Amino acid sequence: MLKAALPARFLSSPGPGGWRRRQRTRQRSLLPVSAALVTNPASFEVGRLLGSYGFMNITSYSSSQSGGLPNIAGIQDLSLGYSPEEIERLRVQDVGEGEVKIRLYEGRVVQGPLKGTQTVFKVYPGAIAGASEANLMALNELRTHAFLQTDAKYISENIQFLLGAFETATGEQWLAFRDDGRYSAADYAKIASEMQLKERPNYWNPYDRAYKLELRRYFVLKLLNGAMCGLVHMHNHDRLHQSLGPSSVVLNTVAEKNGYYLLPQLRDLAFSVDIGYSSLGVGALSEGLWRRASAAGASTPLEKRAFGVADDIYGAGLLLAYMAFIPFCKAGIMDGISLQRLLENTFRLDIYAAREYCLEDDQLSEAIKFLDLGDGAGWELLQAMLNPDYRKRPTAEAVLNHRFITGAVL
């Protein structure tokens, strides 16, 4: 390992939990921040439009036999050792972009104790536009953040911080978040992959490429570690994310040289689900989750709760796969949808079979080497998180403590 690539403060605590120990220390800086929400529109100043996007959410749970990639060199003719009954039990997420379009604006707080705080506004369409689903999503996101911020002593720095909310005369719901970063993990992956198209060999410094790869590996592992810290916090407080992906992880930087200061945060909690035993099976936005739970054989409250947690872990597994491949491949070689189809449909979640296939493509070599760290620790974790049997998937805490996510493999 090139130690020059990594900050000495990280190297001094390479054991499991090394990143989290420092994060808990930094978390004290959040204690003076009031958890009370600002609800007066006059307390905010709205700036320029930053953009818009649609939520990605799980729309159904379908058999992995359907769809898939073209039959490349007969690869789909492989049986992979599954019986027809086992194949039928394999279930994969169908993810689609919802109809609700969100607008983002920059802004700041202009009144009160938080005056001067930079904000990012998330705007849900109003009732005039017939956006009943948007109202449910906005209310659910507001309630989830408010619940997670109830006690200022236990606010996670790895979840976006809600400053306030208000409704306009047209029925639009405005949520104001502290501006801790505007990039997403998807933005970073796109930038990293595009940069590789412009790279030229450095004949003056033959170690330059190895140095950059160490920075990239550190950055991606720090990103995944932070995302899992946020997910652990949610699960410990009986909340599922249910929309976890590269676009739902906010970053304060995309510069790999600044990896030590990277602060990933989970956002987009509109589909979050309360899995407290008194709330299981309740909520219009969670009907799909409980249908999938029943289809998977989860009938008791304990089984439904376990299924919900495992469902989030599956989403986190897809995030791990995305971050392991996209930033380490040149732009155009691999994309998120193709990667998901490769793992789910072509190889029916046999991750080691997928590795053997990827070994034949030199353009995927750096992604393979990344997951090979620690004697294949990345593949081991990926296989566990994407296990076809939800009962065998690890908890978020177990994922966070895995040697791949702690950074011990570096």
mmCIF file of C-alpha atoms in Angstrom:
data_model
loop_
_atom_site.group_PDB
_atom_site.id
_atom_site.type_symbol
_atom_site.label_atom_id
_atom_site.label_comp_id
_atom_site.label_asym_id
_atom_site.label_seq_id
_atom_site.Cartn_x
_atom_site.Cartn_y
_atom_site.Cartn_z
ATOM 1 C CA MET A 1 0.000 0.000 0.000
ATOM 2 C CA LEU A 2 1.210 3.473 -0.769
ATOM 3 C CA LYS A 3 0.996 5.151 2.622
ATOM 4 C CA ALA A 4 1.449 8.555 1.080
ATOM 5 C CA ALA A 5 -1.996 8.157 -0.458
ATOM 6 C CA LEU A 6 -3.756 7.847 2.888
ATOM 7 C CA PRO A 7 -3.805 10.246 5.840
ATOM 8 C CA ALA A 8 -1.681 9.130 8.771
ATOM 9 C CA ARG A 9 -4.683 9.526 11.100
ATOM 10 C CA PHE A 10 -6.488 6.783 9.225
ATOM 11 C CA LEU A 11 -3.438 4.530 9.125
ATOM 12 C CA SER A 12 -3.104 4.788 12.879
ATOM 13 C CA SER A 13 -6.478 3.094 13.448
ATOM 14 C CA PRO A 14 -6.920 0.465 10.722
ATOM 15 C CA GLY A 15 -8.910 -1.941 12.876
ATOM 16 C CA PRO A 16 -12.660 -2.552 12.648
ATOM 17 C CA GLY A 17 -14.642 0.508 13.639
ATOM 18 C CA GLY A 18 -11.729 2.892 13.057
ATOM 19 C CA TRP A 19 -13.777 5.283 10.936
ATOM 20 C CA ARG A 20 -16.794 5.134 13.231
ATOM 21 C CA ARG A 21 -14.781 6.021 16.309
ATOM 22 C CA ARG A 22 -13.744 9.279 14.712
ATOM 23 C CA GLN A 23 -17.252 9.931 13.411
ATOM 24 C CA ARG A 24 -18.678 9.691 16.915
ATOM 25 C CA THR A 25 -16.075 12.205 18.014
ATOM 26 C CA ARG A 26 -17.024 14.633 15.271
ATOM 27 C CA GLN A 27 -20.675 14.042 16.079
ATOM 28 C CA ARG A 28 -20.307 16.148 19.220
ATOM 29 C CA SER A 29 -20.200 19.227 17.003
ATOM 30 C CA LEU A 30 -23.889 18.615 16.237
ATOM 31 C CA LEU A 31 -24.998 18.710 19.874
ATOM 32 C CA PRO A 32 -25.554 22.491 20.106
ATOM 33 C CA VAL A 33 -27.761 22.404 17.024
ATOM 34 C CA SER A 34 -31.408 22.594 17.927
ATOM 35 C CA ALA A 35 -33.537 19.703 16.713
ATOM 36 C CA ALA A 36 -36.620 21.999 16.606
ATOM 37 C CA LEU A 37 -37.835 22.611 13.052
ATOM 38 C CA VAL A 38 -38.231 26.068 11.524
ATOM 39 C CA THR A 39 -41.736 26.350 10.035
ATOM 40 C CA ASN A 40 -41.972 30.070 9.206
ATOM 41 C CA PRO A 41 -41.362 30.685 5.461
ATOM 42 C CA ALA A 42 -40.111 34.193 6.282
ATOM 43 C CA SER A 43 -37.152 32.609 8.043
ATOM 44 C CA PHE A 44 -35.741 31.459 4.703
ATOM 45 C CA GLU A 45 -34.398 33.057 1.569
ATOM 46 C CA VAL A 46 -34.677 31.060 -1.640
ATOM 47 C CA GLY A 47 -31.905 31.170 -4.213
ATOM 48 C CA ARG A 48 -31.434 29.678 -7.652
ATOM 49 C CA LEU A 49 -32.882 26.427 -8.979
ATOM 50 C CA LEU A 50 -30.369 23.583 -8.672
ATOM 51 C CA GLY A 51 -32.269 20.989 -10.671
ATOM 52 C CA SER A 52 -34.990 18.356 -10.452
ATOM 53 C CA TYR A 53 -35.221 14.593 -10.258
ATOM 54 C CA GLY A 54 -37.631 11.724 -9.762
ATOM 55 C CA PHE A 55 -37.503 9.315 -6.852
ATOM 56 C CA MET A 56 -36.257 5.804 -7.562
ATOM 57 C CA ASN A 57 -38.362 3.347 -5.596
ATOM 58 C CA ILE A 58 -39.046 -0.383 -5.549
ATOM 59 C CA THR A 59 -42.214 -0.947 -7.529
ATOM 60 C CA SER A 60 -42.531 -4.742 -7.431
ATOM 61 C CA TYR A 61 -40.746 -7.955 -6.693
ATOM 62 C CA SER A 62 -40.594 -10.240 -9.716
ATOM 63 C CA SER A 63 -39.007 -13.559 -10.537
ATOM 64 C CA SER A 64 -35.413 -13.239 -11.717
ATOM 65 C CA GLN A 65 -36.187 -15.606 -14.596
ATOM 66 C CA SER A 66 -37.772 -12.792 -16.560
ATOM 67 C CA GLY A 67 -35.807 -10.283 -18.574
ATOM 68 C CA GLY A 68 -32.044 -10.325 -18.556
ATOM 69 C CA LEU A 69 -29.165 -9.588 -20.844
ATOM 70 C CA PRO A 70 -28.768 -11.006 -24.342
ATOM 71 C CA ASN A 71 -27.233 -14.469 -24.558
ATOM 72 C CA ILE A 72 -23.583 -13.407 -24.735
ATOM 73 C CA ALA A 73 -21.390 -16.312 -25.849
ATOM 74 C CA GLY A 74 -23.976 -18.743 -24.471
ATOM 75 C CA ILE A 75 -23.518 -17.427 -20.944
ATOM 76 C CA GLN A 76 -27.212 -17.643 -20.070
ATOM 77 C CA ASP A 77 -27.190 -21.353 -20.919
ATOM 78 C CA LEU A 78 -25.228 -22.029 -17.701
ATOM 79 C CA SER A 79 -27.299 -23.807 -15.055
ATOM 80 C CA LEU A 80 -25.184 -22.421 -12.183
ATOM 81 C CA GLY A 81 -26.311 -25.362 -10.020
ATOM 82 C CA TYR A 82 -29.813 -24.085 -9.197
ATOM 83 C CA SER A 83 -32.854 -26.335 -9.280
ATOM 84 C CA PRO A 84 -36.062 -24.950 -10.858
ATOM 85 C CA GLU A 85 -37.569 -24.641 -7.363
ATOM 86 C CA GLU A 86 -34.571 -22.671 -6.095
ATOM 87 C CA ILE A 87 -34.618 -20.414 -9.140
ATOM 88 C CA GLU A 88 -38.299 -19.676 -8.566
ATOM 89 C CA ARG A 89 -37.516 -18.574 -5.023
ATOM 90 C CA LEU A 90 -35.041 -16.013 -6.275
ATOM 91 C CA ARG A 91 -36.645 -12.593 -6.129
ATOM 92 C CA VAL A 92 -35.218 -9.371 -7.466
ATOM 93 C CA GLN A 93 -36.242 -5.776 -7.099
ATOM 94 C CA ASP A 94 -37.894 -3.978 -9.997
ATOM 95 C CA VAL A 95 -36.897 -0.368 -9.543
ATOM 96 C CA GLY A 96 -38.633 2.435 -11.367
ATOM 97 C CA GLU A 97 -38.716 6.209 -11.338
ATOM 98 C CA GLY A 98 -41.900 7.485 -9.781
ATOM 99 C CA GLU A 99 -44.148 10.141 -11.235
ATOM 100 C CA VAL A 100 -43.369 12.670 -8.508
ATOM 101 C CA LYS A 101 -40.758 15.166 -9.662
ATOM 102 C CA ILE A 102 -38.778 16.996 -7.022
ATOM 103 C CA ARG A 103 -37.229 20.453 -7.486
ATOM 104 C CA LEU A 104 -34.128 21.558 -5.607
ATOM 105 C CA TYR A 105 -33.205 25.157 -4.748
ATOM 106 C CA GLU A 106 -30.327 26.666 -2.867
ATOM 107 C CA GLY A 107 -31.058 29.111 -0.052
ATOM 108 C CA ARG A 108 -30.218 30.207 3.475
ATOM 109 C CA VAL A 109 -31.767 30.940 6.849
ATOM 110 C CA VAL A 110 -32.245 34.704 7.365
ATOM 111 C CA GLN A 111 -33.846 34.787 10.829
ATOM 112 C CA GLY A 112 -33.391 33.192 14.213
ATOM 113 C CA PRO A 113 -30.482 31.368 15.865
ATOM 114 C CA LEU A 114 -29.605 29.545 12.629
ATOM 115 C CA LYS A 115 -29.307 32.780 10.636
ATOM 116 C CA GLY A 116 -26.764 32.448 7.834
ATOM 117 C CA THR A 117 -27.004 28.655 7.593
ATOM 118 C CA GLN A 118 -26.864 27.526 3.959
ATOM 119 C CA THR A 119 -29.767 25.335 2.890
ATOM 120 C CA VAL A 120 -30.974 23.116 0.090
ATOM 121 C CA PHE A 121 -34.742 23.167 -0.455
ATOM 122 C CA LYS A 122 -36.537 20.065 -1.662
ATOM 123 C CA VAL A 123 -39.886 21.019 -3.191
ATOM 124 C CA TYR A 124 -42.740 18.562 -3.660
ATOM 125 C CA PRO A 125 -45.483 19.516 -6.155
ATOM 126 C CA GLY A 126 -48.679 20.883 -4.649
ATOM 127 C CA ALA A 127 -52.218 19.643 -4.445
ATOM 128 C CA ILE A 128 -53.194 21.940 -7.332
ATOM 129 C CA ALA A 129 -51.091 19.696 -9.573
ATOM 130 C CA GLY A 130 -53.031 16.684 -8.301
ATOM 131 C CA ALA A 131 -50.002 15.393 -6.448
ATOM 132 C CA SER A 132 -51.631 13.343 -3.672
ATOM 133 C CA GLU A 133 -48.714 10.891 -3.742
ATOM 134 C CA ALA A 134 -46.316 13.819 -3.411
ATOM 135 C CA ASN A 135 -48.132 14.980 -0.272
ATOM 136 C CA LEU A 136 -47.786 11.513 1.252
ATOM 137 C CA MET A 137 -44.097 11.397 0.380
ATOM 138 C CA ALA A 138 -43.399 14.869 1.745
ATOM 139 C CA LEU A 139 -45.238 14.138 4.972
ATOM 140 C CA ASN A 140 -43.468 10.797 5.379
ATOM 141 C CA GLU A 141 -40.043 12.350 4.793
ATOM 142 C CA LEU A 142 -40.817 15.179 7.222
ATOM 143 C CA ARG A 143 -42.011 12.795 9.937
ATOM 144 C CA THR A 144 -39.040 10.466 9.468
ATOM 145 C CA HIS A 145 -36.458 13.243 9.787
ATOM 146 C CA ALA A 146 -38.303 14.790 12.721
ATOM 147 C CA PHE A 147 -38.345 11.429 14.485
ATOM 148 C CA LEU A 148 -34.640 10.782 13.825
ATOM 149 C CA GLN A 149 -33.815 14.269 15.108
ATOM 150 C CA THR A 150 -35.989 14.082 18.225
ATOM 151 C CA ASP A 151 -32.995 13.865 20.557
ATOM 152 C CA ALA A 152 -30.128 16.151 19.580
ATOM 153 C CA LYS A 153 -27.712 13.891 21.462
ATOM 154 C CA TYR A 154 -28.288 11.077 18.979
ATOM 155 C CA ILE A 155 -28.451 12.825 15.633
ATOM 156 C CA SER A 156 -26.422 10.936 13.038
ATOM 157 C CA GLU A 157 -24.009 12.954 10.937
ATOM 158 C CA ASN A 158 -24.544 10.409 8.158
ATOM 159 C CA ILE A 159 -28.185 11.381 7.592
ATOM 160 C CA GLN A 160 -29.127 14.669 5.952
ATOM 161 C CA PHE A 161 -30.181 17.231 8.575
ATOM 162 C CA LEU A 162 -33.644 18.788 8.245
ATOM 163 C CA LEU A 163 -33.798 22.436 9.324
ATOM 164 C CA GLY A 164 -37.470 23.132 8.679
ATOM 165 C CA ALA A 165 -40.500 22.805 6.446
ATOM 166 C CA PHE A 166 -43.490 24.814 5.262
ATOM 167 C CA GLU A 167 -46.364 24.718 2.757
ATOM 168 C CA THR A 168 -47.034 27.388 0.130
ATOM 169 C CA ALA A 169 -50.384 28.792 -0.972
ATOM 170 C CA THR A 170 -50.340 26.450 -3.992
ATOM 171 C CA GLY A 171 -49.966 23.420 -1.740
ATOM 172 C CA GLU A 172 -46.285 22.815 -2.472
ATOM 173 C CA GLN A 173 -44.369 21.195 0.367
ATOM 174 C CA TRP A 174 -40.936 22.754 0.981
ATOM 175 C CA LEU A 175 -38.378 20.857 3.073
ATOM 176 C CA ALA A 176 -35.250 22.805 4.053
ATOM 177 C CA PHE A 177 -32.083 20.780 4.642
ATOM 178 C CA ARG A 178 -28.740 22.009 5.874
ATOM 179 C CA ASP A 179 -26.385 22.270 2.904
ATOM 180 C CA ASP A 180 -23.678 19.768 3.835
ATOM 181 C CA GLY A 181 -23.062 18.809 0.211
ATOM 182 C CA ARG A 182 -24.743 18.832 -3.188
ATOM 183 C CA TYR A 183 -22.976 15.966 -4.921
ATOM 184 C CA SER A 184 -24.311 12.430 -4.875
ATOM 185 C CA ALA A 185 -22.490 9.114 -4.990
ATOM 186 C CA ALA A 186 -23.823 8.783 -8.546
ATOM 187 C CA ASP A 187 -22.224 12.137 -9.445
ATOM 188 C CA TYR A 188 -18.890 10.977 -8.037
ATOM 189 C CA ALA A 189 -19.016 7.648 -9.881
ATOM 190 C CA LYS A 190 -19.780 9.415 -13.164
ATOM 191 C CA ILE A 191 -16.914 11.888 -12.678
ATOM 192 C CA ALA A 192 -14.469 9.129 -11.726
ATOM 193 C CA SER A 193 -15.367 6.991 -14.738
ATOM 194 C CA GLU A 194 -15.157 9.927 -17.147
ATOM 195 C CA MET A 195 -11.771 10.956 -15.787
ATOM 196 C CA GLN A 196 -10.355 7.605 -16.876
ATOM 197 C CA LEU A 197 -11.126 8.436 -20.499
ATOM 198 C CA LYS A 198 -8.788 11.430 -20.229
ATOM 199 C CA GLU A 199 -5.947 9.702 -18.376
ATOM 200 C CA ARG A 200 -2.613 9.387 -20.120
ATOM 201 C CA PRO A 201 0.392 7.325 -18.971
ATOM 202 C CA ASN A 202 2.755 9.286 -16.730
ATOM 203 C CA TYR A 203 6.171 8.174 -17.932
ATOM 204 C CA TRP A 204 7.903 10.491 -15.452
ATOM 205 C CA ASN A 205 6.223 8.842 -12.468
ATOM 206 C CA PRO A 206 5.357 5.161 -13.017
ATOM 207 C CA TYR A 207 3.748 5.017 -9.537
ATOM 208 C CA ASP A 208 1.249 7.793 -10.319
ATOM 209 C CA ARG A 209 -1.531 5.431 -11.426
ATOM 210 C CA ALA A 210 -1.090 3.169 -8.388
ATOM 211 C CA TYR A 211 -1.248 6.220 -6.125
ATOM 212 C CA LYS A 212 -4.498 7.387 -7.735
ATOM 213 C CA LEU A 213 -6.029 3.934 -7.381
ATOM 214 C CA GLU A 214 -5.223 3.896 -3.664
ATOM 215 C CA LEU A 215 -6.942 7.253 -3.288
ATOM 216 C CA ARG A 216 -9.975 5.938 -5.176
ATOM 217 C CA ARG A 217 -10.201 2.778 -3.100
ATOM 218 C CA TYR A 218 -9.992 4.770 0.122
ATOM 219 C CA PHE A 219 -12.640 7.241 -1.087
ATOM 220 C CA VAL A 220 -15.117 4.536 -2.122
ATOM 221 C CA LEU A 221 -14.697 2.578 1.106
ATOM 222 C CA LYS A 222 -15.141 5.755 3.146
ATOM 223 C CA LEU A 223 -18.297 6.503 1.145
ATOM 224 C CA LEU A 224 -19.729 3.029 1.748
ATOM 225 C CA ASN A 225 -18.778 3.150 5.415
ATOM 226 C CA GLY A 226 -20.609 6.454 5.900
ATOM 227 C CA ALA A 227 -23.702 5.236 4.050
ATOM 228 C CA MET A 228 -23.840 2.127 6.222
ATOM 229 C CA CYS A 229 -23.406 4.227 9.389
ATOM 230 C CA GLY A 230 -26.526 6.140 8.361
ATOM 231 C CA LEU A 231 -28.418 2.942 7.623
ATOM 232 C CA VAL A 232 -27.412 1.395 10.962
ATOM 233 C CA HIS A 233 -28.733 4.499 12.716
ATOM 234 C CA MET A 234 -32.056 4.219 10.887
ATOM 235 C CA HIS A 235 -32.462 0.511 11.605
ATOM 236 C CA ASN A 236 -31.545 1.017 15.265
ATOM 237 C CA HIS A 237 -34.406 3.513 15.415
ATOM 238 C CA ASP A 238 -36.912 1.211 13.664
ATOM 239 C CA ARG A 239 -36.829 2.965 10.309
ATOM 240 C CA LEU A 240 -36.119 1.502 6.867
ATOM 241 C CA HIS A 241 -34.775 3.624 4.021
ATOM 242 C CA GLN A 242 -36.407 1.793 1.085
ATOM 243 C CA SER A 243 -34.901 4.035 -1.600
ATOM 244 C CA LEU A 244 -31.203 3.392 -1.098
ATOM 245 C CA GLY A 245 -29.000 3.910 -4.136
ATOM 246 C CA PRO A 246 -26.131 6.032 -5.473
ATOM 247 C CA SER A 247 -28.414 9.052 -5.927
ATOM 248 C CA SER A 248 -29.616 8.906 -2.321
ATOM 249 C CA VAL A 249 -26.134 9.330 -0.807
ATOM 250 C CA VAL A 250 -25.033 12.984 -0.574
ATOM 251 C CA LEU A 251 -21.325 13.884 -0.516
ATOM 252 C CA ASN A 252 -19.571 17.043 0.588
ATOM 253 C CA THR A 253 -16.756 16.477 -1.929
ATOM 254 C CA VAL A 254 -15.978 14.408 -5.003
ATOM 255 C CA ALA A 255 -12.228 15.105 -4.876
ATOM 256 C CA GLU A 256 -10.488 11.836 -4.070
ATOM 257 C CA LYS A 257 -7.502 13.667 -2.606
ATOM 258 C CA ASN A 258 -9.899 15.013 0.063
ATOM 259 C CA GLY A 259 -11.142 11.553 0.984
ATOM 260 C CA TYR A 260 -10.299 11.916 4.673
ATOM 261 C CA TYR A 261 -12.790 14.801 4.938
ATOM 262 C CA LEU A 262 -15.528 12.988 3.023
ATOM 263 C CA LEU A 263 -18.894 13.028 4.811
ATOM 264 C CA PRO A 264 -21.528 10.800 3.155
ATOM 265 C CA GLN A 265 -25.142 11.383 4.181
ATOM 266 C CA LEU A 266 -28.327 9.470 3.393
ATOM 267 C CA ARG A 267 -31.168 11.490 1.890
ATOM 268 C CA ASP A 268 -34.485 10.778 0.151
ATOM 269 C CA LEU A 269 -36.377 9.301 3.097
ATOM 270 C CA ALA A 270 -39.781 9.744 1.468
ATOM 271 C CA PHE A 271 -40.302 5.971 1.271
ATOM 272 C CA SER A 272 -38.958 5.282 4.746
ATOM 273 C CA VAL A 273 -40.967 2.695 6.668
ATOM 274 C CA ASP A 274 -41.630 2.472 10.401
ATOM 275 C CA ILE A 275 -40.885 -1.111 11.482
ATOM 276 C CA GLY A 276 -41.801 -0.691 15.121
ATOM 277 C CA TYR A 277 -44.002 -3.661 16.000
ATOM 278 C CA SER A 278 -47.040 -1.419 16.492
ATOM 279 C CA SER A 279 -46.634 -0.010 12.957
ATOM 280 C CA LEU A 280 -45.861 -3.114 10.898
ATOM 281 C CA GLY A 281 -48.114 -3.378 7.851
ATOM 282 C CA VAL A 282 -49.355 0.212 8.201
ATOM 283 C CA GLY A 283 -48.879 2.997 5.636
ATOM 284 C CA ALA A 284 -49.915 3.600 2.037
ATOM 285 C CA LEU A 285 -46.304 3.966 0.866
ATOM 286 C CA SER A 286 -45.262 0.609 2.355
ATOM 287 C CA GLU A 287 -47.962 -1.613 0.849
ATOM 288 C CA GLY A 288 -45.539 -2.958 -1.751
ATOM 289 C CA LEU A 289 -43.001 -3.912 0.909
ATOM 290 C CA TRP A 290 -45.506 -5.963 2.900
ATOM 291 C CA ARG A 291 -46.809 -7.662 -0.254
ATOM 292 C CA ARG A 292 -43.259 -8.732 -1.072
ATOM 293 C CA ALA A 293 -42.796 -9.876 2.507
ATOM 294 C CA SER A 294 -45.880 -12.100 2.278
ATOM 295 C CA ALA A 295 -44.710 -13.487 -1.069
ATOM 296 C CA ALA A 296 -41.388 -14.380 0.541
ATOM 297 C CA GLY A 297 -43.138 -16.287 3.324
ATOM 298 C CA ALA A 298 -42.857 -13.638 6.048
ATOM 299 C CA SER A 299 -46.136 -13.797 7.968
ATOM 300 C CA THR A 300 -45.448 -13.027 11.629
ATOM 301 C CA PRO A 301 -44.503 -9.512 12.822
ATOM 302 C CA LEU A 302 -40.983 -10.734 13.605
ATOM 303 C CA GLU A 303 -40.577 -12.197 10.112
ATOM 304 C CA LYS A 304 -41.975 -9.079 8.427
ATOM 305 C CA ARG A 305 -39.566 -6.876 10.351
ATOM 306 C CA ALA A 306 -36.661 -9.145 9.408
ATOM 307 C CA PHE A 307 -37.738 -9.045 5.761
ATOM 308 C CA GLY A 308 -37.859 -5.238 5.779
ATOM 309 C CA VAL A 309 -34.342 -4.982 7.198
ATOM 310 C CA ALA A 310 -33.080 -7.553 4.683
ATOM 311 C CA ASP A 311 -34.772 -5.607 1.875
ATOM 312 C CA ASP A 312 -32.737 -2.519 2.798
ATOM 313 C CA ILE A 313 -29.587 -4.650 2.945
ATOM 314 C CA TYR A 314 -30.292 -5.868 -0.583
ATOM 315 C CA GLY A 315 -30.478 -2.256 -1.745
ATOM 316 C CA ALA A 316 -27.228 -1.528 0.075
ATOM 317 C CA GLY A 317 -25.692 -4.540 -1.677
ATOM 318 C CA LEU A 318 -26.611 -3.099 -5.050
ATOM 319 C CA LEU A 319 -25.051 0.195 -3.929
ATOM 320 C CA LEU A 320 -21.866 -1.683 -3.013
ATOM 321 C CA ALA A 321 -21.792 -3.339 -6.435
ATOM 322 C CA TYR A 322 -22.365 0.018 -8.156
ATOM 323 C CA MET A 323 -19.566 1.754 -6.257
ATOM 324 C CA ALA A 324 -17.226 -1.191 -6.816
ATOM 325 C CA PHE A 325 -17.652 -1.145 -10.582
ATOM 326 C CA ILE A 326 -18.661 2.240 -11.989
ATOM 327 C CA PRO A 327 -15.834 4.419 -10.536
ATOM 328 C CA PHE A 328 -13.239 1.780 -11.475
ATOM 329 C CA CYS A 329 -14.329 1.405 -15.116
ATOM 330 C CA LYS A 330 -14.076 3.826 -17.984
ATOM 331 C CA ALA A 331 -17.299 5.650 -18.871
ATOM 332 C CA GLY A 332 -19.509 3.552 -21.132
ATOM 333 C CA ILE A 333 -18.110 0.185 -20.047
ATOM 334 C CA MET A 334 -20.664 -0.510 -17.316
ATOM 335 C CA ASP A 335 -23.777 1.194 -15.957
ATOM 336 C CA GLY A 336 -25.962 0.537 -12.965
ATOM 337 C CA ILE A 337 -28.853 -1.113 -14.798
ATOM 338 C CA SER A 338 -26.600 -3.438 -16.809
ATOM 339 C CA LEU A 339 -24.691 -4.392 -13.672
ATOM 340 C CA GLN A 340 -27.886 -5.184 -11.773
ATOM 341 C CA ARG A 341 -29.193 -7.310 -14.632
ATOM 342 C CA LEU A 342 -25.863 -9.110 -14.865
ATOM 343 C CA LEU A 343 -25.981 -10.059 -11.182
ATOM 344 C CA GLU A 344 -29.710 -10.757 -10.873
ATOM 345 C CA ASN A 345 -30.843 -12.153 -14.194
ATOM 346 C CA THR A 346 -27.767 -13.628 -15.855
ATOM 347 C CA PHE A 347 -26.092 -15.108 -12.779
ATOM 348 C CA ARG A 348 -29.133 -15.336 -10.514
ATOM 349 C CA LEU A 349 -27.213 -13.706 -7.668
ATOM 350 C CA ASP A 350 -24.312 -16.169 -7.809
ATOM 351 C CA ILE A 351 -21.702 -13.462 -7.221
ATOM 352 C CA TYR A 352 -18.697 -15.751 -7.576
ATOM 353 C CA ALA A 353 -19.915 -16.957 -10.962
ATOM 354 C CA ALA A 354 -20.272 -13.302 -11.965
ATOM 355 C CA ARG A 355 -16.655 -12.733 -10.862
ATOM 356 C CA GLU A 356 -15.423 -15.536 -13.126
ATOM 357 C CA TYR A 357 -17.272 -13.969 -16.024
ATOM 358 C CA CYS A 358 -15.889 -10.492 -15.305
ATOM 359 C CA LEU A 359 -12.341 -11.881 -15.230
ATOM 360 C CA GLU A 360 -12.607 -12.380 -18.989
ATOM 361 C CA ASP A 361 -13.021 -8.625 -19.569
ATOM 362 C CA ASP A 362 -9.817 -6.602 -19.047
ATOM 363 C CA GLN A 363 -11.876 -3.408 -18.849
ATOM 364 C CA LEU A 364 -13.322 -4.620 -15.538
ATOM 365 C CA SER A 365 -9.963 -5.562 -14.033
ATOM 366 C CA GLU A 366 -9.700 -2.694 -11.528
ATOM 367 C CA ALA A 367 -13.192 -3.347 -10.198
ATOM 368 C CA ILE A 368 -12.298 -7.014 -9.716
ATOM 369 C CA LYS A 369 -9.053 -6.104 -7.944
ATOM 370 C CA PHE A 370 -10.962 -3.756 -5.650
ATOM 371 C CA LEU A 371 -13.402 -6.482 -4.570
ATOM 372 C CA ASP A 372 -10.484 -8.922 -4.327
ATOM 373 C CA LEU A 373 -8.909 -6.864 -1.525
ATOM 374 C CA GLY A 374 -8.473 -8.804 1.717
ATOM 375 C CA ASP A 375 -8.518 -12.175 -0.025
ATOM 376 C CA GLY A 376 -11.837 -11.500 -1.739
ATOM 377 C CA ALA A 377 -13.508 -9.655 1.150
ATOM 378 C CA GLY A 378 -15.555 -7.513 -1.227
ATOM 379 C CA TRP A 379 -17.017 -10.482 -3.085
ATOM 380 C CA GLU A 380 -17.711 -12.219 0.217
ATOM 381 C CA LEU A 381 -19.689 -9.261 1.519
ATOM 382 C CA LEU A 382 -21.493 -8.704 -1.769
ATOM 383 C CA GLN A 383 -22.615 -12.345 -1.880
ATOM 384 C CA ALA A 384 -23.922 -12.105 1.683
ATOM 385 C CA MET A 385 -25.845 -8.863 1.086
ATOM 386 C CA LEU A 386 -27.405 -10.164 -2.139
ATOM 387 C CA ASN A 387 -28.212 -13.608 -0.803
ATOM 388 C CA PRO A 388 -31.414 -14.845 -2.509
ATOM 389 C CA ASP A 389 -32.743 -15.941 0.895
ATOM 390 C CA TYR A 390 -33.562 -12.804 2.877
ATOM 391 C CA ARG A 391 -33.094 -14.745 6.128
ATOM 392 C CA LYS A 392 -29.400 -15.223 5.381
ATOM 393 C CA ARG A 393 -28.540 -11.586 4.689
ATOM 394 C CA PRO A 394 -26.487 -9.780 7.348
ATOM 395 C CA THR A 395 -27.768 -6.915 9.463
ATOM 396 C CA ALA A 396 -26.626 -3.367 8.761
ATOM 397 C CA GLU A 397 -24.434 -3.491 11.873
ATOM 398 C CA ALA A 398 -22.756 -6.683 10.626
ATOM 399 C CA VAL A 399 -22.097 -5.076 7.242
ATOM 400 C CA LEU A 400 -20.615 -2.000 8.913
ATOM 401 C CA ASN A 401 -18.254 -4.193 10.960
ATOM 402 C CA HIS A 402 -17.175 -6.287 7.973
ATOM 403 C CA ARG A 403 -13.447 -5.947 7.239
ATOM 404 C CA PHE A 404 -14.161 -4.652 3.733
ATOM 405 C CA ILE A 405 -16.329 -1.758 4.928
ATOM 406 C CA THR A 406 -14.119 -0.851 7.915
ATOM 407 C CA GLY A 407 -11.192 -0.217 5.581
ATOM 408 C CA ALA A 408 -9.099 -2.951 7.209
ATOM 409 C CA VAL A 409 -8.477 -4.473 3.761
ATOM 410 C CA LEU A 410 -6.406 -1.414 2.809
#
